[in-house]
């Protein structure tokens, strides 16, 4: 859709900025920011190696947020002319006035230096949204056909999501940021059935979504050929596997699974807006309240977690956030103790914590920026550190958990339950075949308190998701989580068939 | 509200006609979605983020003939779109596509005389009365030691659909909801209430607040209970949380492929099979009173059981479950032909009823000797596809019922349950009423559900959340 992209390239950003921010100044706004964005989103899905559906979408629009007389207001529109920019400011000021009439605390934003005119682009070579549909269908089709040729595989679904974001940001303080990034998420799932149709199993690829270009599919950052080659045999083994005996097990959790547990039990729990009750109506709150900062024992001393919006290839990586705050790296859990939170400017000011650490994000020009998750990652062991095999080697009876699947956690981020793509029984330090129907369930601080070993750099992988949900109206944010393989002692394992009463 | 964020966009009907005129393909469908949205949000007894949005998305579907079959290409865009450019992009996508498995002839679906009418709108003014009530509620909450959080949203979507086969359709869809959560500042109690609202004329925030005060009062006594199987009362909102999952899973093709709760194995489905002993009825219907929704297919892309080739076809009532028997699974036309099943497009609403009951949800409580009233469920996810085992949590209000009365608040639980098993273990139901799924209402606002009294609901563990 190059012809349509030209419409964005031709926009007169300086004129839009002047129209919006001068109007905001005239109307007495204390803060105002304008975002003009172009988001190209493509999805392709195949079923049994045949094209099922494809979408090529281009979203262009503007959003204005103001703080005026202690209240916040937002307006967004798909019109992108100078008149619309002025009208948008007036609409945002109206929204702030409506909020002010209902009463409440005055909104303040934490100070942030002016950064002048800055540019930032993510690390990638080939914009995945510029690759023709036929190439994507051919690639996913060939991968699907390869799986379908394998004995026992009955059906294969394949999908590829590609996004390219182009963002212009300007605020009343004088920061003007142009930023550009891409991301993609390839996924294939195979289904197998027992000969008498009594049992079905699926297995999905573990290749994480990443902030890389199309070169990812050529093997930069993930070995698709190797993963697809072993998938049918792993699936066949899973179909034959015995059902798990419920009880307490030592778990070695692969980063392909652990990233999601980090996301839910640490990432969301250390969002200060949640901890202060600002998300109580929807996403929930957090057990990790600010009165426990510097004291709460989150996990064992091996637990070190950082928030980072600068991680290379990270899905939450930017140069500047959607409030004009420079991207940063900061501690959340240090030696097992809660030491920090993810912040945006409003929450940083409300909590008296000084400067924001740059976690504001809006998922579209028509969405208001919220505090959203940084790339929240668990640090691997220093030095060479153990390999996954060495972690497994130290266990008498346990389960090795690979790949994410089902997830659920309570409103205060205590009680969680996860399943996975595959579960291998560990007996006397060796893998002893797969198990079926496994879920692990724990309370956050007990789980992280049971962290007994972290793998070395060789086990480290950046996992993540495109679709982290938060806010009302709901917004989705992409985010990555780095993790090594890690060992957790004595975690409760359920049998999901038994849970369903069967 | 003044300063409505609109300008510089040509009329939607004109965009449809220009795009159709620019098409050089065998056939073409153009969809324009006009969206106006206003929302207010609050927490900690104060307003937080509020705003308005004006969106417009234009989708062009181009159909190209080729020796190996019809190909479809889709391009969509919001913002300053040149219709001809979008048509060219869709035609290029069609050229790059492989033949469509879901191909069917594009039907002449008739022309709505009101097609060229402008879109309907909304703005923050729709909340005028609600915000006055909210101001008072904030004051009372501060004085009485309660913390309020919540959200109100109103969206008006006007959809225009035109096809080269002559179809011209327009539909206006208002969608709204208000949610309120009240908590004790010390975290000892919380309660949630939500209502769907088409225009906010009939929603009283004060009434919701009153209901929540009553429930916080129930928390004056607190009982801690262990995990296990309990008789439970699920109000209509919580039933919607679970039953919508039965609907999401009701894909015909996926059931054939195997491994869903509707699969019978060897490529067969459970169509015609009894799912529940009680004679439950589950249906969708664009004409359902109070739950009206788009009465024609709007498919900006194809997926497993929705086809771009079906755009503009009328959607009627579909009775998915009749008398406890599975009668329909979702199929687009091509899928239905292939499977020998009926074309069954979903409507944007879902109703469940157990005919013959006149009971209210309060009656269900009154008829319970000992059980748990689960006012609100949360974070519901599929654990096991073949059984549709779901996991999730109770949230913002679990109460112990003894001798037909609420006697105490109870700790939260994680549950593991299949909605089909929940219907199967239902003891009795109340009359169906408008419901709002807390978990799914952003995607499924229009539901009517009964309350259910269910035996042996599986509480897998305790959640310390409060």
XYZ file of N, CA and C in Angstrom, chain B residues 94-294:
603
model
N -5.290 -9.457 -3.993
C -5.987 -10.587 -4.650
C -5.056 -11.284 -5.625
N -4.234 -10.487 -6.323
C -3.294 -11.076 -7.285
C -2.267 -11.940 -6.558
N -1.928 -11.561 -5.325
C -0.932 -12.312 -4.560
C -1.515 -13.452 -3.758
N -2.853 -13.567 -3.749
C -3.492 -14.610 -2.944
C -3.571 -15.907 -3.738
N -3.779 -17.023 -3.013
C -4.077 -18.280 -3.691
C -5.601 -18.417 -3.755
N -6.114 -19.364 -4.544
C -7.573 -19.476 -4.688
C -8.255 -19.646 -3.335
N -9.400 -18.994 -3.173
C -10.077 -18.975 -1.879
C -10.891 -20.242 -1.691
N -10.678 -20.912 -0.564
C -11.471 -22.109 -0.244
C -12.914 -21.745 0.079
N -13.124 -20.509 0.481
C -14.467 -20.105 0.906
C -15.241 -19.416 -0.220
N -14.803 -19.589 -1.474
C -15.455 -18.888 -2.581
C -16.918 -19.303 -2.733
N -17.765 -18.311 -2.936
C -19.189 -18.484 -3.226
C -19.567 -17.294 -4.088
N -20.608 -17.410 -4.898
C -20.996 -16.234 -5.704
C -21.444 -15.080 -4.807
N -21.046 -13.865 -5.169
C -21.512 -12.673 -4.450
C -22.979 -12.455 -4.810
N -23.845 -12.372 -3.805
C -25.287 -12.304 -4.075
C -25.767 -10.854 -4.157
N -26.763 -10.602 -5.040
C -27.420 -9.282 -5.005
C -28.319 -9.246 -3.770
N -27.959 -8.442 -2.800
C -28.641 -8.528 -1.503
C -29.598 -7.370 -1.250
N -29.912 -6.586 -2.286
C -30.910 -5.531 -2.103
C -30.292 -4.217 -1.676
N -31.064 -3.148 -1.781
C -30.551 -1.815 -1.477
C -31.410 -1.144 -0.421
N -30.786 -0.690 0.640
C -31.457 0.034 1.719
C -31.661 1.483 1.261
N -32.909 1.977 1.226
C -33.140 3.353 0.765
C -32.454 4.402 1.645
N -32.131 4.052 2.885
C -31.472 5.014 3.789
C -29.957 4.916 3.712
N -29.453 4.233 2.699
C -28.017 3.954 2.623
C -27.159 5.211 2.722
N -27.597 6.287 2.058
C -26.755 7.485 1.982
C -26.882 8.392 3.207
N -27.673 7.993 4.198
C -27.837 8.845 5.387
C -26.502 8.978 6.125
N -26.280 10.105 6.786
C -25.008 10.291 7.491
C -24.904 9.362 8.702
N -23.700 9.225 9.240
C -23.538 8.385 10.430
C -24.172 9.043 11.645
N -24.564 8.237 12.616
C -25.024 8.797 13.879
C -23.807 8.945 14.806
N -23.950 9.819 15.773
C -22.779 10.200 16.575
C -23.097 10.092 18.073
N -22.057 10.235 18.860
C -22.233 10.400 20.297
C -21.106 11.294 20.807
N -21.232 11.772 22.021
C -20.163 12.558 22.643
C -20.317 12.473 24.157
N -19.487 13.183 24.887
C -19.486 13.064 26.348
C -20.791 13.546 26.977
N -21.584 14.286 26.213
C -22.865 14.754 26.731
C -23.783 13.611 27.139
N -23.572 12.430 26.565
C -24.423 11.290 26.879
C -24.301 10.904 28.356
N -23.198 11.336 28.989
C -22.969 10.967 30.395
C -23.391 12.073 31.370
N -24.091 13.091 30.905
C -24.351 14.258 31.760
C -24.982 13.854 33.099
N -26.058 13.067 33.036
C -26.756 12.694 34.272
C -25.883 11.765 35.116
N -25.232 10.842 34.423
C -24.392 9.871 35.128
C -23.270 10.571 35.893
N -22.681 11.603 35.296
C -21.558 12.286 35.959
C -22.030 13.100 37.155
N -23.251 13.616 37.081
C -23.797 14.298 38.271
C -23.959 13.315 39.418
N -24.493 12.129 39.082
C -24.629 11.097 40.115
C -23.262 10.691 40.649
N -22.289 10.638 39.742
C -20.953 10.203 40.146
C -20.328 11.188 41.123
N -20.528 12.483 40.853
C -19.974 13.502 41.758
C -20.501 13.301 43.183
N -21.810 13.043 43.255
C -22.417 12.795 44.568
C -21.891 11.502 45.177
N -21.747 10.493 44.319
C -21.275 9.198 44.816
C -19.846 9.300 45.352
N -19.001 10.080 44.673
C -17.630 10.296 45.168
C -17.675 10.900 46.579
N -18.530 11.918 46.734
C -18.620 12.594 48.027
C -19.050 11.640 49.122
N -20.088 10.845 48.819
C -20.585 9.892 49.814
C -19.529 8.834 50.115
N -18.851 8.383 49.075
C -17.847 7.327 49.264
C -16.715 7.826 50.161
N -16.260 9.076 49.929
C -15.183 9.624 50.765
C -15.640 9.709 52.217
N -16.901 10.140 52.386
C -17.413 10.322 53.746
C -17.613 8.990 54.457
N -17.980 7.954 53.694
C -18.381 6.689 54.325
C -17.299 5.612 54.247
N -16.106 5.970 53.754
C -15.032 4.988 53.742
C -15.175 3.942 52.655
N -15.534 4.368 51.475
C -15.542 3.465 50.329
C -14.689 4.084 49.231
N -14.157 3.244 48.372
C -13.351 3.708 47.248
C -14.034 3.220 45.963
N -14.378 4.170 45.094
C -15.075 3.813 43.854
C -14.119 3.851 42.666
N -14.305 2.886 41.796
C -13.600 2.877 40.511
C -14.603 2.422 39.468
N -14.395 2.827 38.236
C -15.337 2.385 37.221
C -15.089 3.003 35.875
N -16.029 2.744 34.995
C -15.858 3.100 33.588
C -17.234 3.183 32.949
N -17.407 4.176 32.098
C -18.615 4.241 31.270
C -18.189 4.536 29.843
N -18.737 3.812 28.922
C -18.384 4.067 27.524
C -19.625 4.013 26.664
N -19.626 4.849 25.649
C -20.714 4.840 24.674
C -20.117 4.961 23.296
N -20.445 4.004 22.467
C -19.909 3.994 21.109
C -21.076 3.869 20.154
N -21.036 4.636 19.082
C -22.052 4.506 18.033
C -21.337 4.222 16.720
N -21.624 3.057 16.181
C -20.965 2.600 14.958
C -22.007 2.571 13.846
N -21.721 3.249 12.752
C -22.593 3.170 11.586
C -21.826 2.456 10.485
N -22.361 1.340 10.060
C -21.685 0.518 9.058
C -22.377 0.668 7.709
N -21.572 0.939 6.684
C -22.058 1.018 5.306
C -21.415 -0.117 4.533
N -22.232 -0.869 3.791
C -21.685 -1.964 2.995
C -22.288 -1.895 1.598
N -21.433 -1.831 0.598
C -21.907 -1.841 -0.789
C -21.173 -2.903 -1.570
N -21.849 -3.506 -2.531
C -21.183 -4.529 -3.343
C -21.449 -4.291 -4.816
N -20.547 -4.818 -5.633
C -20.717 -4.685 -7.080
C -21.922 -5.486 -7.566
N -22.472 -6.367 -6.721
C -23.700 -7.094 -7.073
C -24.947 -6.270 -6.754
N -24.758 -5.040 -6.313
C -25.903 -4.146 -6.111
C -26.322 -3.966 -4.664
N -25.750 -4.704 -3.760
C -26.121 -4.570 -2.355
C -25.733 -3.202 -1.795
N -26.633 -2.575 -1.056
C -26.343 -1.311 -0.346
C -26.996 -1.419 1.032
N -26.190 -1.516 2.059
C -26.723 -1.729 3.410
C -26.113 -0.735 4.378
N -26.921 -0.322 5.351
C -26.454 0.591 6.396
C -27.057 0.139 7.710
N -26.259 0.166 8.775
C -26.776 -0.197 10.090
C -26.123 0.678 11.146
N -26.938 1.161 12.086
C -26.433 1.967 13.202
C -26.448 1.110 14.459
N -25.281 0.999 15.106
C -25.173 0.127 16.278
C -24.653 0.896 17.485
N -25.538 1.319 18.378
C -25.046 1.914 19.632
C -24.675 0.808 20.619
N -23.587 1.010 21.346
C -23.137 0.035 22.337
C -22.618 0.804 23.543
N -23.106 0.461 24.708
C -22.624 1.163 25.892
C -22.607 0.257 27.102
N -21.851 0.674 28.078
C -21.808 -0.075 29.334
C -21.294 0.836 30.432
N -21.723 0.544 31.638
C -21.159 1.223 32.803
C -20.806 0.147 33.827
N -19.644 0.327 34.444
C -19.194 -0.610 35.468
C -18.780 0.177 36.698
N -19.083 -0.383 37.854
C -18.735 0.275 39.108
C -18.175 -0.763 40.072
N -17.060 -0.414 40.704
C -16.459 -1.262 41.737
C -16.356 -0.429 43.008
N -16.821 -0.983 44.105
C -16.677 -0.314 45.410
C -15.814 -1.191 46.301
N -14.848 -0.549 46.944
C -13.940 -1.298 47.827
C -13.865 -0.608 49.183
N -13.560 -1.407 50.187
C -13.168 -0.822 51.468
C -11.696 -0.436 51.357
N -11.309 0.729 51.911
C -9.912 1.169 51.767
C -8.908 0.167 52.329
N -9.300 -0.612 53.332
C -8.364 -1.567 53.921
C -8.336 -2.897 53.176
N -9.067 -2.981 52.052
C -9.015 -4.181 51.233
C -9.816 -5.355 51.776
N -10.681 -5.120 52.771
C -11.407 -6.241 53.369
C -12.638 -6.629 52.560
N -13.089 -5.786 51.644
C -14.292 -6.129 50.883
C -14.319 -5.331 49.587
N -14.898 -5.948 48.570
C -15.106 -5.236 47.310
C -16.302 -5.849 46.597
N -16.909 -5.061 45.724
C -18.078 -5.545 44.977
C -18.125 -4.855 43.629
N -18.681 -5.557 42.633
C -18.764 -5.050 41.258
C -20.202 -5.092 40.779
N -20.571 -4.099 39.982
C -21.850 -4.168 39.266
C -21.654 -3.539 37.895
N -22.300 -4.097 36.905
C -22.193 -3.553 35.557
C -23.527 -3.649 34.842
N -23.770 -2.714 33.930
C -24.992 -2.737 33.125
C -24.654 -2.357 31.693
N -25.267 -3.046 30.774
C -25.209 -2.608 29.384
C -26.152 -1.433 29.219
N -25.809 -0.499 28.342
C -26.628 0.693 28.172
C -26.595 1.102 26.707
N -27.757 1.221 26.091
C -27.802 1.618 24.688
C -27.656 3.126 24.559
N -28.314 3.876 25.445
C -28.243 5.345 25.351
C -28.068 6.025 26.714
N -27.931 5.254 27.773
C -27.715 5.748 29.138
C -28.942 6.426 29.751
N -30.073 6.399 29.038
C -31.271 7.013 29.600
C -31.796 6.196 30.781
N -31.562 4.885 30.736
C -32.181 4.029 31.747
C -31.148 3.440 32.714
N -29.991 4.089 32.810
C -28.967 3.584 33.737
C -28.815 4.548 34.892
N -28.905 4.031 36.089
C -28.719 4.871 37.264
C -27.473 4.435 38.005
N -26.481 5.324 38.032
C -25.262 5.020 38.773
C -25.567 4.942 40.273
N -26.500 5.779 40.703
C -26.866 5.762 42.123
C -27.444 4.403 42.510
N -28.234 3.804 41.600
C -28.809 2.489 41.896
C -27.716 1.432 41.979
N -26.736 1.508 41.044
C -25.614 0.560 41.102
C -24.854 0.726 42.414
N -24.621 1.983 42.785
C -23.891 2.267 44.019
C -24.649 1.706 45.223
N -25.981 1.854 45.181
C -26.802 1.315 46.272
C -26.658 -0.193 46.383
N -26.667 -0.864 45.239
C -26.505 -2.323 45.231
C -25.145 -2.717 45.835
N -24.123 -1.942 45.488
C -22.784 -2.271 45.996
C -22.684 -2.015 47.503
N -23.371 -0.982 47.978
C -23.379 -0.751 49.431
C -23.977 -1.937 50.163
N -25.072 -2.498 49.569
C -25.721 -3.647 50.179
C -24.724 -4.809 50.264
N -23.973 -5.014 49.186
C -23.048 -6.160 49.174
C -21.852 -5.936 50.110
N -21.379 -4.685 50.174
C -20.293 -4.423 51.132
C -20.794 -4.691 52.554
N -22.082 -4.422 52.747
C -22.688 -4.721 54.045
C -22.662 -6.212 54.356
N -22.882 -7.034 53.328
C -22.815 -8.494 53.527
C -21.442 -8.922 54.024
N -20.432 -8.100 53.709
C -19.060 -8.467 54.091
C -18.771 -8.112 55.548
N -19.791 -7.672 56.274
C -19.608 -7.389 57.695
C -19.152 -8.635 58.448
N -19.583 -9.796 57.947
C -19.076 -11.056 58.506
C -18.281 -11.760 57.417
N -17.163 -12.323 57.799
C -16.286 -12.955 56.812
C -16.005 -14.392 57.241
N -16.133 -15.329 56.291
C -15.881 -16.741 56.549
C -14.831 -17.224 55.556
N -13.821 -17.926 56.055
C -12.820 -18.503 55.148
C -13.173 -19.947 54.851
N -13.254 -20.279 53.566
C -13.598 -21.645 53.165
C -12.465 -22.252 52.354
N -12.376 -23.572 52.419
C -11.338 -24.331 51.729
C -11.747 -24.588 50.281
N -10.773 -24.950 49.430
C -11.145 -25.390 48.077
C -12.027 -26.632 48.151
N -12.718 -26.921 47.072
C -13.590 -28.099 47.050
C -14.738 -27.871 46.096
N -15.692 -28.787 46.082
C -16.854 -28.621 45.199
C -18.019 -28.052 46.006
N -18.581 -26.962 45.502
C -19.655 -26.249 46.206
C -20.859 -26.086 45.295
N -22.042 -26.087 45.915
C -23.207 -25.604 45.182
C -23.043 -24.094 45.038
N -23.335 -23.570 43.848
C -23.154 -22.133 43.637
C -24.374 -21.537 42.949
N -24.549 -20.248 43.178
C -25.528 -19.470 42.420
C -24.733 -18.513 41.541
N -24.946 -18.640 40.223
C -24.286 -17.753 39.260
C -25.318 -16.766 38.737
N -25.175 -15.469 39.040
C -26.097 -14.483 38.484
C -25.911 -14.385 36.967
N -26.856 -13.762 36.262
C -26.798 -13.715 34.787
C -25.467 -13.186 34.240
N -24.861 -12.180 34.889
C -23.593 -11.633 34.375
C -22.502 -12.704 34.377
N -22.453 -13.492 35.443
C -21.431 -14.540 35.537
C -21.740 -15.687 34.585
N -23.040 -15.967 34.387
C -23.413 -17.001 33.408
C -22.955 -16.571 32.009
N -23.107 -15.281 31.714
C -22.644 -14.780 30.415
C -21.146 -15.021 30.239
N -20.359 -14.797 31.312
C -18.907 -15.044 31.239
C -18.617 -16.460 30.742
N -19.371 -17.425 31.252
C -19.096 -18.831 30.941
C -19.724 -19.255 29.617
N -20.977 -18.833 29.392
C -21.701 -19.325 28.214
C -21.147 -18.715 26.925
N -20.607 -17.496 27.007
C -19.982 -16.919 25.804
C -18.837 -17.800 25.315
N -18.179 -18.499 26.238
C -17.092 -19.397 25.828
C -17.625 -20.571 25.001
N -18.844 -21.024 25.315
C -19.470 -22.072 24.500
C -19.713 -21.563 23.090
N -20.059 -20.280 23.002
C -20.309 -19.649 21.715
C -18.999 -19.461 20.946
N -17.961 -18.942 21.621
C -16.682 -18.717 20.935
C -16.161 -20.025 20.321
N -16.425 -21.148 20.986
C -15.864 -22.438 20.552
C -16.691 -23.116 19.464
N -17.827 -22.486 19.053
C -18.807 -23.192 18.221
C -18.508 -23.097 16.722
N -17.243 -23.310 16.354
C -16.866 -23.313 14.942
C -17.103 -24.693 14.346
N -17.850 -24.752 13.234
C -18.130 -26.033 12.594
C -16.861 -26.693 12.064
N -16.067 -25.929 11.330
C -14.864 -26.509 10.722
C -13.881 -26.992 11.793
N -13.718 -26.203 12.855
C -12.787 -26.628 13.904
C -13.297 -27.892 14.605
N -14.624 -28.005 14.740
C -15.182 -29.225 15.335
C -14.896 -30.426 14.434
N -15.021 -30.240 13.121
C -14.714 -31.335 12.196
C -13.247 -31.738 12.296
N -12.373 -30.730 12.347
C -10.939 -31.015 12.373
C -10.542 -31.767 13.636
N -11.335 -31.623 14.673
C -11.112 -32.427 15.872
C -10.564 -31.645 17.040
N -10.848 -32.177 18.225
C -10.231 -31.611 19.411
C -10.988 -30.467 20.039
N -12.210 -30.136 19.553
C -12.990 -29.147 20.291
C -14.124 -29.869 21.033
N -14.799 -29.121 21.874
C -15.862 -29.710 22.691
C -17.036 -30.159 21.802
N -17.084 -29.670 20.578
C -18.150 -30.050 19.637
C -17.693 -31.112 18.640
N -16.501 -31.706 18.837
C -15.984 -32.729 17.934
C -16.499 -34.101 18.341
N -16.855 -34.909 17.318
C -17.249 -36.292 17.611
C -16.195 -37.275 17.133
N -15.094 -36.772 16.556
C -14.017 -37.646 16.095
C -14.199 -38.033 14.639
N -13.096 -38.409 13.999
C -13.107 -38.863 12.598
C -13.803 -37.873 11.669
N -13.581 -36.611 11.878
C -14.134 -35.590 10.989
C -15.587 -35.254 11.256
N -16.183 -35.854 12.283
C -17.600 -35.593 12.568
C -17.762 -34.581 13.701
N -18.961 -33.979 13.752
C -19.274 -33.033 14.826
C -20.395 -33.613 15.697
N -20.701 -32.911 16.767
C -21.765 -33.373 17.669
C -23.136 -32.792 17.307
N -23.267 -32.238 16.101
C -24.575 -31.711 15.681
C -25.643 -32.796 15.832
N -26.764 -32.416 16.420
C -27.842 -33.377 16.646
C -27.755 -34.097 17.978
N -26.630 -33.899 18.689
C -26.425 -34.610 19.949
C -26.978 -33.795 21.121
N -27.498 -34.495 22.109
C -27.972 -33.809 23.323
C -26.764 -33.357 24.131
N -26.712 -32.066 24.455
C -25.603 -31.533 25.239
C -25.962 -31.420 26.712
N -27.235 -31.106 26.989
C -27.647 -30.905 28.383
C -28.957 -31.644 28.643
N -29.068 -32.196 29.850
C -30.297 -32.906 30.210
C -31.468 -31.930 30.300
N -31.210 -30.729 30.843
C -32.266 -29.724 30.919
C -32.476 -29.121 29.528
N -33.704 -28.680 29.212
C -33.999 -28.231 27.839
C -33.550 -26.783 27.571
N -32.249 -26.519 27.725
C -31.733 -25.170 27.471
C -31.918 -24.784 26.003
N -32.137 -23.479 25.799
C -32.194 -22.892 24.458
C -31.110 -21.831 24.379
N -30.296 -21.887 23.337
C -29.281 -20.849 23.110
C -29.419 -20.371 21.674
N -29.541 -19.064 21.496
C -29.736 -18.557 20.145
C -29.173 -17.153 19.996
N -28.987 -16.756 18.745
C -28.652 -15.373 18.437
C -29.677 -14.879 17.431
N -29.973 -13.590 17.483
C -31.046 -13.061 16.631
C -30.902 -11.548 16.529
N -30.591 -11.027 15.347
C -30.431 -9.578 15.200
C -31.677 -8.784 15.575
N -32.848 -9.457 15.604
C -34.086 -8.750 15.930
C -34.497 -8.942 17.386
N -33.672 -9.570 18.207
C -34.047 -9.818 19.601
C -34.319 -8.487 20.305
N -35.505 -8.330 20.905
C -35.860 -7.045 21.510
C -34.845 -6.591 22.560
N -34.379 -5.356 22.425
C -33.413 -4.802 23.368
C -31.976 -5.189 23.075
N -31.798 -6.181 22.208
C -30.447 -6.661 21.895
C -30.192 -6.559 20.386
N -30.889 -5.641 19.719
C -30.807 -5.560 18.265
C -29.365 -5.337 17.797
N -29.017 -6.001 16.714
C -27.670 -5.866 16.166
C -27.688 -6.043 14.650
N -26.541 -5.875 14.023
C -26.436 -5.827 12.565
C -27.100 -7.046 11.910
